[in-house]
XYZ file of N, CA and C in Angstrom:
240
model
N 0.844 -1.180 0.000
C 0.000 0.000 0.000
C 0.889 1.244 0.000
N 0.549 2.231 -0.815
C 1.311 3.469 -0.892
C 0.945 4.399 0.253
N 1.961 5.039 0.770
C 1.720 6.062 1.791
C 1.303 7.350 1.086
N 0.464 8.121 1.736
C 0.149 9.429 1.173
C 1.376 10.326 1.354
N 1.421 11.401 0.602
C 2.576 12.296 0.660
C 2.794 12.865 2.062
N 1.753 12.983 2.838
C 1.869 13.539 4.182
C 2.429 12.544 5.185
N 2.570 11.286 4.792
C 2.995 10.250 5.719
C 4.439 9.801 5.497
N 5.230 10.542 4.755
C 6.601 10.126 4.473
C 7.532 10.321 5.653
N 7.273 11.285 6.496
C 8.070 11.515 7.696
C 9.568 11.477 7.427
N 10.021 12.340 6.524
C 11.450 12.412 6.217
C 12.194 13.057 7.369
N 13.401 12.557 7.640
C 14.232 13.230 8.632
C 14.865 14.456 7.968
N 15.592 15.249 8.717
C 16.146 16.510 8.206
C 17.069 16.286 7.001
N 17.911 15.256 7.078
C 18.830 14.974 5.977
C 18.076 14.540 4.719
N 17.063 13.714 4.877
C 16.264 13.266 3.744
C 15.484 14.427 3.134
N 14.969 15.303 3.986
C 14.248 16.475 3.498
C 15.181 17.372 2.684
N 16.406 17.557 3.155
C 17.391 18.353 2.422
C 17.701 17.707 1.073
N 17.820 16.392 1.042
C 18.067 15.680 -0.213
C 16.888 15.838 -1.175
N 15.676 15.798 -0.641
C 14.483 16.010 -1.463
C 14.505 17.404 -2.082
N 14.851 18.422 -1.272
C 14.959 19.787 -1.784
C 15.989 19.868 -2.903
N 17.151 19.277 -2.679
C 18.227 19.310 -3.663
C 17.802 18.663 -4.977
N 17.198 17.494 -4.892
C 16.743 16.809 -6.101
C 15.690 17.627 -6.849
N 14.776 18.225 -6.107
C 13.741 19.065 -6.720
C 14.375 20.256 -7.430
N 15.253 20.966 -6.746
C 15.894 22.150 -7.317
C 16.700 21.783 -8.561
N 17.501 20.735 -8.472
C 18.317 20.315 -9.606
C 17.452 19.944 -10.810
N 16.350 19.272 -10.558
C 15.454 18.878 -11.647
C 14.819 20.089 -12.313
N 14.364 21.040 -11.506
C 13.757 22.258 -12.061
C 14.790 23.041 -12.864
N 15.968 23.257 -12.304
C 17.007 24.035 -12.983
C 17.440 23.342 -14.270
N 17.626 22.024 -14.226
C 18.030 21.283 -15.420
C 17.002 21.373 -16.538
N 15.741 21.548 -16.179
C 14.687 21.603 -17.190
C 14.509 22.997 -17.793
N 15.197 23.993 -17.252
C 15.033 25.366 -17.724
C 15.995 25.680 -18.862
N 15.505 26.485 -19.799
C 16.380 26.991 -20.856
C 17.236 28.113 -20.270
N 18.242 28.526 -21.015
C 19.088 29.634 -20.558
C 18.246 30.896 -20.389
N 17.321 31.127 -21.297
C 16.446 32.300 -21.196
C 15.578 32.220 -19.938
N 15.023 31.038 -19.669
C 14.219 30.862 -18.453
C 15.047 31.129 -17.202
N 16.276 30.629 -17.189
C 17.165 30.859 -16.040
C 17.452 32.340 -15.851
N 17.703 33.040 -16.956
C 17.986 34.473 -16.868
C 16.790 35.236 -16.329
N 15.605 34.907 -16.797
C 14.391 35.567 -16.319
C 14.189 35.273 -14.833
N 14.381 34.021 -14.447
C 14.193 33.622 -13.051
C 15.167 34.362 -12.136
N 16.434 34.377 -12.510
C 17.444 35.041 -11.681
C 17.189 36.543 -11.631
N 16.829 37.132 -12.759
C 16.524 38.565 -12.785
C 15.369 38.884 -11.843
N 14.303 38.107 -11.914
C 13.158 38.337 -11.022
C 13.542 38.152 -9.561
N 14.332 37.115 -9.281
C 14.773 36.860 -7.917
C 15.645 38.008 -7.407
N 16.550 38.492 -8.246
C 17.419 39.611 -7.843
C 16.608 40.889 -7.640
N 15.608 41.122 -8.481
C 14.748 42.295 -8.306
C 14.014 42.228 -6.976
N 13.464 41.072 -6.664
C 12.778 40.901 -5.375
C 13.736 41.153 -4.219
N 14.951 40.595 -4.322
C 15.949 40.782 -3.277
C 16.307 42.255 -3.122
N 16.607 42.917 -4.230
C 17.016 44.331 -4.174
C 15.886 45.230 -3.700
N 14.654 44.892 -4.051
C 13.505 45.675 -3.585
C 13.322 45.597 -2.078
N 13.875 44.562 -1.471
C 13.749 44.416 -0.018
C 14.832 45.188 0.737
N 15.790 45.769 0.012
C 16.920 46.460 0.635
C 16.699 47.962 0.684
N 17.255 48.590 1.708
C 17.295 50.046 1.753
C 18.426 50.508 0.836
N 18.526 51.809 0.606
C 19.608 52.348 -0.229
C 20.975 51.954 0.350
N 21.126 52.126 1.657
C 22.396 51.787 2.298
C 22.713 50.301 2.158
N 21.702 49.449 2.351
C 21.911 48.012 2.221
C 22.289 47.627 0.789
N 21.645 48.266 -0.199
C 21.974 47.979 -1.591
C 23.406 48.403 -1.905
N 23.804 49.569 -1.421
C 25.187 50.036 -1.623
C 26.167 49.053 -0.996
N 25.891 48.607 0.211
C 26.759 47.621 0.867
C 26.805 46.309 0.084
N 25.667 45.886 -0.424
C 25.593 44.643 -1.201
C 26.424 44.747 -2.480
N 26.322 45.881 -3.170
C 27.113 46.087 -4.394
C 28.593 46.099 -4.062
N 28.976 46.795 -3.000
C 30.381 46.809 -2.577
C 30.883 45.406 -2.263
N 30.060 44.614 -1.585
C 30.450 43.262 -1.185
C 30.508 42.323 -2.385
N 29.475 42.380 -3.223
C 29.361 41.453 -4.337
C 30.280 41.820 -5.495
N 30.356 43.078 -5.804
C 31.206 43.550 -6.899
C 32.415 44.243 -6.283
N 32.421 45.558 -6.296
C 33.452 46.329 -5.594
C 33.095 47.806 -5.646
N 33.884 48.610 -4.949
C 33.600 50.041 -4.856
C 33.718 50.728 -6.207
N 34.653 50.274 -7.030
C 34.830 50.860 -8.361
C 33.573 50.678 -9.206
N 33.007 49.477 -9.176
C 31.786 49.210 -9.943
C 30.630 50.040 -9.407
N 30.540 50.181 -8.097
C 29.507 51.019 -7.501
C 29.643 52.452 -8.001
N 30.858 52.973 -8.001
C 31.083 54.337 -8.481
C 30.704 54.472 -9.952
N 31.015 53.458 -10.761
C 30.637 53.479 -12.179
C 29.117 53.502 -12.332
N 28.421 52.706 -11.528
C 26.963 52.691 -11.577
C 26.408 54.077 -11.257
N 26.910 54.686 -10.190
C 26.404 55.988 -9.760
C 26.720 57.052 -10.795
N 27.913 56.997 -11.376
C 28.284 57.952 -12.426
C 27.343 57.802 -13.628
N 27.070 56.570 -14.011
C 26.152 56.319 -15.137
C 24.771 56.862 -14.830
N 24.288 56.612 -13.618
C 22.952 57.066 -13.227
C 22.880 58.580 -13.243
N 23.910 59.232 -12.804
C 23.927 60.691 -12.775
C 24.197 61.303 -14.143
N 24.477 60.474 -15.133
C 24.676 60.974 -16.494
C 26.010 61.616 -16.736
N 26.994 61.338 -15.868
C 28.325 61.897 -16.043
C 29.200 60.869 -16.731
N 30.194 61.330 -17.468
C 31.143 60.387 -18.060
C 32.273 60.147 -17.077
N 32.836 58.937 -17.161
C 33.925 58.563 -16.248
C 35.208 59.254 -16.602
């Protein structure tokens, strides 16, 4: 007899493995365009949750101060 999905009672390690298999399967099935759209949407959601200061810190951490300055210069319409 098959157990219903609610009766699997996975332990923490098994649950993590289930998550990994699910994620890998979804990602493997996506085209490059789908992946780009997904990541763009995810990054937009993430950045929308940040304050200006947090976004500046994130850019400094992820990229660097030079790239941040280039972004700000571009936004202000000045040439480097």
